[in-house]
Short mmCIF file of C-alpha atoms in Angstrom, two decimals:
data_model
loop_
_atom_site.label_atom_id
_atom_site.label_comp_id
_atom_site.label_asym_id
_atom_site.label_seq_id
_atom_site.Cartn_x
_atom_site.Cartn_y
_atom_site.Cartn_z
CA UNK V 427 -0.01 -0.09 0.20
CA UNK V 428 3.13 1.84 0.63
CA UNK V 429 4.19 2.60 -3.11
CA UNK V 430 0.88 2.47 -4.20
CA UNK V 431 0.12 5.95 -2.03
CA UNK V 432 3.54 7.22 -3.44
CA UNK V 433 1.81 6.00 -6.64
CA UNK V 434 -1.50 8.12 -6.10
CA UNK V 435 0.44 11.52 -5.47
CA UNK V 436 3.20 11.20 -8.05
CA UNK V 437 -0.63 11.49 -10.23
CA UNK V 438 -1.91 13.65 -8.35
CA UNK V 439 0.45 16.06 -8.95
CA UNK V 440 1.74 15.21 -12.28
CA UNK V 441 -2.60 15.68 -12.85
CA UNK V 442 -2.21 19.53 -10.64
CA UNK V 443 1.08 20.54 -12.81
CA UNK V 444 -0.45 19.41 -16.07
CA UNK V 445 -3.20 21.87 -15.48
CA UNK V 446 -0.95 24.63 -13.87
CA UNK V 447 1.79 25.17 -16.43
CA UNK V 448 1.84 27.55 -18.40
CA UNK V 449 3.80 26.06 -21.38
CA UNK V 450 1.47 23.70 -23.63
CA UNK V 451 4.02 20.98 -24.83
CA UNK V 452 5.43 21.13 -21.04
CA UNK V 453 1.86 20.43 -20.27
CA UNK V 454 1.46 17.83 -23.17
CA UNK V 455 4.52 16.03 -21.02
CA UNK V 456 2.43 16.63 -17.38
CA UNK V 457 0.13 14.76 -19.86
CA UNK V 458 2.14 11.62 -20.91
CA UNK V 459 3.69 11.08 -17.32
CA UNK V 460 0.16 11.11 -15.61
CA UNK V 461 -0.42 8.24 -18.21
CA UNK V 462 3.22 6.77 -17.06
CA UNK V 463 2.67 7.29 -13.70
CA UNK V 464 -1.31 5.77 -14.24
CA UNK V 465 0.07 2.83 -15.83
CA UNK V 466 2.22 1.88 -13.08
CA UNK V 467 -0.69 2.09 -10.37
CA UNK V 468 -2.48 -0.05 -12.65
CA UNK V 469 0.39 -2.94 -12.91
CA UNK V 470 0.38 -2.60 -9.11
CA UNK V 471 -3.45 -2.88 -9.09
CA UNK V 472 -3.67 -6.32 -11.32
CA UNK V 473 -4.46 -5.03 -14.83
CA UNK V 474 -1.86 -5.58 -17.16
CA UNK V 475 -3.34 -5.36 -20.86
CA UNK V 476 -4.95 -2.01 -19.58
CA UNK V 477 -1.56 -0.76 -18.04
CA UNK V 478 0.26 -1.98 -21.57
CA UNK V 479 -2.97 0.17 -23.63
CA UNK V 480 -2.25 2.90 -21.17
CA UNK V 481 1.27 2.92 -21.02
CA UNK V 482 1.20 2.38 -25.70
CA UNK V 483 -2.11 4.52 -26.37
CA UNK V 484 -2.65 6.79 -23.91
CA UNK V 485 1.64 8.19 -22.93
CA UNK V 486 2.55 7.34 -26.26
CA UNK V 487 -0.66 8.08 -29.16
CA UNK V 488 -2.63 10.95 -27.79
CA UNK V 489 1.07 12.69 -26.50
CA UNK V 490 1.67 12.51 -30.69
CA UNK V 491 -1.08 13.82 -31.21
CA UNK V 492 -0.84 16.84 -29.01
CA UNK V 493 2.11 17.99 -30.11
CA UNK V 494 1.44 17.51 -33.65
CA UNK V 495 -1.80 20.72 -32.48
CA UNK V 496 0.34 22.48 -30.59
CA UNK V 497 3.02 22.51 -33.34
CA UNK V 498 0.77 23.14 -35.93
CA UNK V 499 -0.61 26.24 -33.90
CA UNK V 500 1.41 29.70 -32.71
CA UNK V 501 1.76 29.81 -29.35
CA UNK V 502 -1.35 31.51 -27.80
CA UNK V 503 -1.36 35.70 -27.82
CA UNK V 504 -1.69 37.14 -24.23
CA UNK V 505 -5.02 36.82 -24.69
CA UNK V 506 -5.40 33.22 -25.35
CA UNK V 507 -3.53 32.64 -22.22
CA UNK V 508 -5.33 31.62 -19.11
CA UNK V 509 -5.79 35.23 -16.44
CA UNK V 510 -4.54 35.46 -13.86
CA UNK V 511 -2.11 33.14 -13.28
CA UNK V 512 -0.59 33.71 -10.24
CA UNK V 513 -4.41 33.26 -8.76
CA UNK V 514 -5.13 29.63 -10.40
CA UNK V 515 -1.17 28.36 -8.47
CA UNK V 516 -2.62 29.07 -5.29
CA UNK V 517 -6.87 28.54 -6.05
CA UNK V 518 -6.28 25.25 -7.89
CA UNK V 519 -4.49 23.10 -5.30
CA UNK V 520 -6.19 24.70 -2.55
CA UNK V 521 -8.82 22.77 -4.27
CA UNK V 522 -7.55 19.82 -5.35
CA UNK V 523 -6.50 19.25 -1.30
CA UNK V 524 -10.43 20.02 -0.21
CA UNK V 525 -11.88 18.07 -2.34
CA UNK V 526 -9.14 15.17 -1.33
CA UNK V 527 -9.59 16.08 2.88
CA UNK V 528 -13.37 15.07 2.05
CA UNK V 529 -13.32 11.68 1.28
CA UNK V 530 -10.55 11.18 4.48
CA UNK V 531 -12.88 13.39 6.51
CA UNK V 532 -16.49 12.04 5.98
CA UNK V 533 -15.78 8.47 7.33
CA UNK V 534 -18.66 7.14 4.63
CA UNK V 535 -19.26 3.50 5.80
CA UNK V 536 -19.24 2.05 1.32
CA UNK V 537 -19.87 -1.61 1.48
CA UNK V 538 -17.44 -3.10 -1.03
CA UNK V 539 -19.80 -6.28 -3.33
CA UNK V 540 -18.90 -10.11 -2.46
CA UNK V 541 -17.76 -11.28 -5.24
CA UNK V 542 -18.68 -13.57 -7.56
CA UNK V 543 -18.04 -17.29 -6.84
CA UNK V 544 -17.19 -18.17 -10.25
CA UNK V 545 -14.94 -15.42 -10.92
CA UNK V 546 -13.56 -14.90 -15.50
CA UNK V 547 -9.87 -14.28 -15.08
CA UNK V 548 -9.80 -13.85 -18.73
CA UNK V 549 -9.10 -11.24 -20.13
CA UNK V 550 -9.99 -12.63 -23.77
CA UNK V 551 -12.85 -14.92 -22.23
CA UNK V 552 -14.54 -11.77 -20.52
CA UNK V 553 -13.48 -9.81 -24.04
CA UNK V 554 -14.64 -12.70 -26.49
CA UNK V 555 -17.63 -14.09 -24.07
CA UNK V 556 -19.37 -11.94 -22.50
CA UNK V 557 -18.65 -8.37 -23.97
CA UNK V 558 -19.44 -9.09 -27.03
CA UNK V 559 -21.05 -6.01 -27.98
CA UNK V 560 -18.31 -3.51 -26.87
CA UNK V 561 -16.57 -4.88 -29.34
CA UNK V 562 -18.77 -3.43 -31.92
CA UNK V 563 -18.73 -0.50 -30.29
CA UNK V 564 -15.41 -0.61 -29.99
CA UNK V 565 -14.90 -0.88 -33.86
CA UNK V 566 -18.19 1.17 -34.76
CA UNK V 567 -15.60 4.42 -33.19
CA UNK V 568 -12.92 3.45 -34.20
CA UNK V 569 -14.87 3.61 -37.87
CA UNK V 570 -16.25 7.30 -37.24
CA UNK V 571 -13.06 7.84 -36.25
CA UNK V 572 -11.72 7.52 -39.00
CA UNK V 573 -14.44 8.88 -41.48
CA UNK V 574 -13.62 11.81 -38.87
CA UNK V 575 -10.35 12.24 -39.66
CA UNK V 576 -10.53 12.16 -43.66
CA UNK V 577 -13.59 14.64 -44.35
CA UNK V 578 -11.25 17.05 -41.74
CA UNK V 579 -8.47 16.30 -43.83
CA UNK V 580 -10.69 15.75 -47.60
CA UNK V 581 -12.19 19.76 -45.98
CA UNK V 582 -8.40 20.90 -45.74
CA UNK V 583 -7.08 19.72 -48.73
CA UNK V 584 -9.68 21.02 -50.87
CA UNK V 585 -9.82 24.50 -49.76
CA UNK V 586 -5.78 24.89 -50.32
CA UNK F 157 -12.38 5.72 7.99
CA UNK F 158 -14.14 2.73 7.40
CA UNK F 159 -11.56 -0.24 8.17
CA UNK F 160 -9.69 -2.86 5.85
CA UNK F 161 -10.65 -2.88 1.96
CA UNK F 162 -13.11 -0.15 2.75
CA UNK F 163 -10.23 2.07 3.43
CA UNK F 164 -8.06 1.45 0.69
CA UNK F 165 -10.78 2.10 -1.21
CA UNK F 166 -11.51 5.93 0.18
CA UNK F 167 -7.96 6.50 -0.86
CA UNK F 168 -8.44 5.75 -4.75
CA UNK F 169 -11.58 7.63 -4.36
CA UNK F 170 -10.62 10.47 -2.48
CA UNK F 171 -6.69 10.59 -5.23
CA UNK F 172 -9.52 10.16 -8.28
CA UNK F 173 -11.67 12.48 -7.56
CA UNK F 174 -8.71 15.28 -6.38
CA UNK F 175 -7.81 14.75 -9.97
CA UNK F 176 -11.22 15.10 -11.54
CA UNK F 177 -11.59 18.40 -9.93
CA UNK F 178 -8.35 19.58 -11.72
CA UNK F 179 -9.08 18.75 -15.03
CA UNK F 180 -12.35 20.33 -14.56
CA UNK F 181 -11.22 23.45 -12.91
CA UNK F 182 -8.93 22.83 -16.43
CA UNK F 183 -11.44 22.53 -18.51
CA UNK F 184 -13.91 25.66 -16.89
CA UNK F 185 -11.83 28.25 -16.27
CA UNK F 186 -9.22 27.90 -19.42
CA UNK F 187 -9.93 29.49 -22.94
CA UNK F 188 -7.16 27.73 -24.54
CA UNK F 189 -8.62 24.59 -26.75
CA UNK F 190 -5.69 22.42 -26.38
CA UNK F 191 -5.46 22.55 -22.82
CA UNK F 192 -9.31 22.20 -22.84
CA UNK F 193 -8.39 18.64 -24.67
CA UNK F 194 -6.14 18.26 -22.26
CA UNK F 195 -8.24 18.40 -19.32
CA UNK F 196 -10.75 16.29 -21.15
CA UNK F 197 -7.71 13.80 -21.50
CA UNK F 198 -7.55 14.61 -17.32
CA UNK F 199 -10.49 13.32 -16.31
CA UNK F 200 -11.02 9.97 -18.56
CA UNK F 201 -7.74 9.29 -17.01
CA UNK F 202 -9.79 9.62 -13.28
CA UNK F 203 -12.49 7.89 -14.33
CA UNK F 204 -10.55 5.00 -16.13
CA UNK F 205 -8.19 4.46 -12.12
CA UNK F 206 -11.55 4.62 -10.45
CA UNK F 207 -12.78 1.59 -12.82
CA UNK F 208 -9.52 -0.21 -12.61
CA UNK F 209 -9.85 0.02 -8.64
CA UNK F 210 -13.44 -1.00 -8.36
CA UNK F 211 -12.63 -4.05 -10.39
CA UNK F 212 -9.62 -5.41 -7.89
CA UNK F 213 -11.44 -4.64 -5.21
CA UNK F 214 -14.51 -6.51 -6.27
CA UNK F 215 -12.73 -9.26 -7.58
CA UNK F 216 -13.79 -8.83 -11.31
CA UNK F 217 -9.84 -7.59 -13.41
CA UNK F 218 -10.55 -9.26 -16.40
CA UNK F 219 -13.74 -7.18 -16.62
CA UNK F 220 -11.79 -4.23 -15.09
CA UNK F 221 -9.30 -4.60 -17.88
CA UNK F 222 -11.91 -5.10 -21.29
CA UNK F 223 -13.79 -1.87 -19.91
CA UNK F 224 -10.76 0.74 -19.60
CA UNK F 225 -9.05 -0.90 -23.07
CA UNK F 226 -13.13 -0.06 -24.73
CA UNK F 227 -12.53 3.21 -22.43
CA UNK F 228 -9.17 3.94 -23.86
CA UNK F 229 -9.87 3.37 -27.31
CA UNK F 230 -13.36 6.08 -27.57
CA UNK F 231 -10.76 7.78 -25.30
CA UNK F 232 -8.12 7.80 -28.73
CA UNK F 233 -11.06 8.22 -31.28
CA UNK F 234 -12.43 11.81 -29.89
CA UNK F 235 -9.37 12.81 -28.77
CA UNK F 236 -7.66 12.61 -32.74
CA UNK F 237 -11.02 13.72 -33.97
CA UNK F 238 -10.74 16.55 -31.66
CA UNK F 239 -7.48 17.61 -32.20
CA UNK F 240 -8.45 17.77 -35.70
CA UNK F 241 -11.19 20.26 -35.45
CA UNK F 242 -8.89 22.40 -33.26
CA UNK F 243 -6.83 22.59 -36.36
CA UNK F 244 -9.54 23.18 -38.26
CA UNK F 245 -10.75 26.22 -36.03
CA UNK F 246 -7.20 27.63 -35.83
CA UNK F 247 -6.62 27.27 -39.73
CA UNK F 248 -10.48 29.22 -39.98
CA UNK F 249 -10.20 31.68 -37.21
CA UNK F 250 -6.72 31.87 -36.87
CA UNK F 251 -7.00 32.00 -33.03
CA UNK F 252 -7.33 28.79 -30.32
CA UNK F 253 -9.27 31.45 -27.73
CA UNK F 254 -12.98 30.28 -27.29
CA UNK F 255 -14.98 33.73 -27.42
CA UNK F 256 -13.43 33.84 -30.95
CA UNK F 257 -15.57 31.03 -32.35
CA UNK F 258 -18.33 33.29 -32.91
CA UNK F 259 -19.29 32.42 -36.90
CA UNK F 260 -21.56 29.63 -37.01
CA UNK F 261 -22.13 30.02 -40.42
CA UNK F 262 -18.35 29.02 -41.09
#
């Protein structure tokens, strides 16, 4: 649990730094580091397959998408930057700590559900047997994304 | 605090809610479109953590992992399409400021 607690603190610090940093590129890199920490937490919680997905897709692909978008756009003018940067540095950590302390102080009597007798432990079995409609949805979403990106680029080429 | 597993679950819940609040704050206070996308991405990270923790404590790690894989796919598609839209908006308006997006007729 000690290692988990350290990783959780790193996770929150990474998220806060990602929000507070004014440079967009540093913010994208902070997001990738937050993804890496989340991957480590997933490995700790016995979810290696989801961890690998998180590391390769979220820390890799999405960071590349963000950096491409940042490089294709000009750094913001002074109007586009967030106002009251000094106030944000004080307000956000206070807000985050306040919300976290609510859970620690609330003393919630949460009861965990009883696990089923026969639990499926293979991700492959869950994906192909129990959650087949999820796969159909995933395929449809990927196709939608591909068509969306294709239409965006087609319009751009037509304009050029 | 409650004892046993549920207290550990509450710790995870507290940290996930902290990240969630930071992401909501990022979305609400910024005017930059790319930073709003970064906030959305942070939101999904908090939800991902909660799903994995729920799977771990309810002894259904395989189900949680399959849900997270679906969530990551949706997340990637949303971010890719939204990034394309942001670049299109930037080329059209020459700005990433949400206040400049006022022309609905293209």
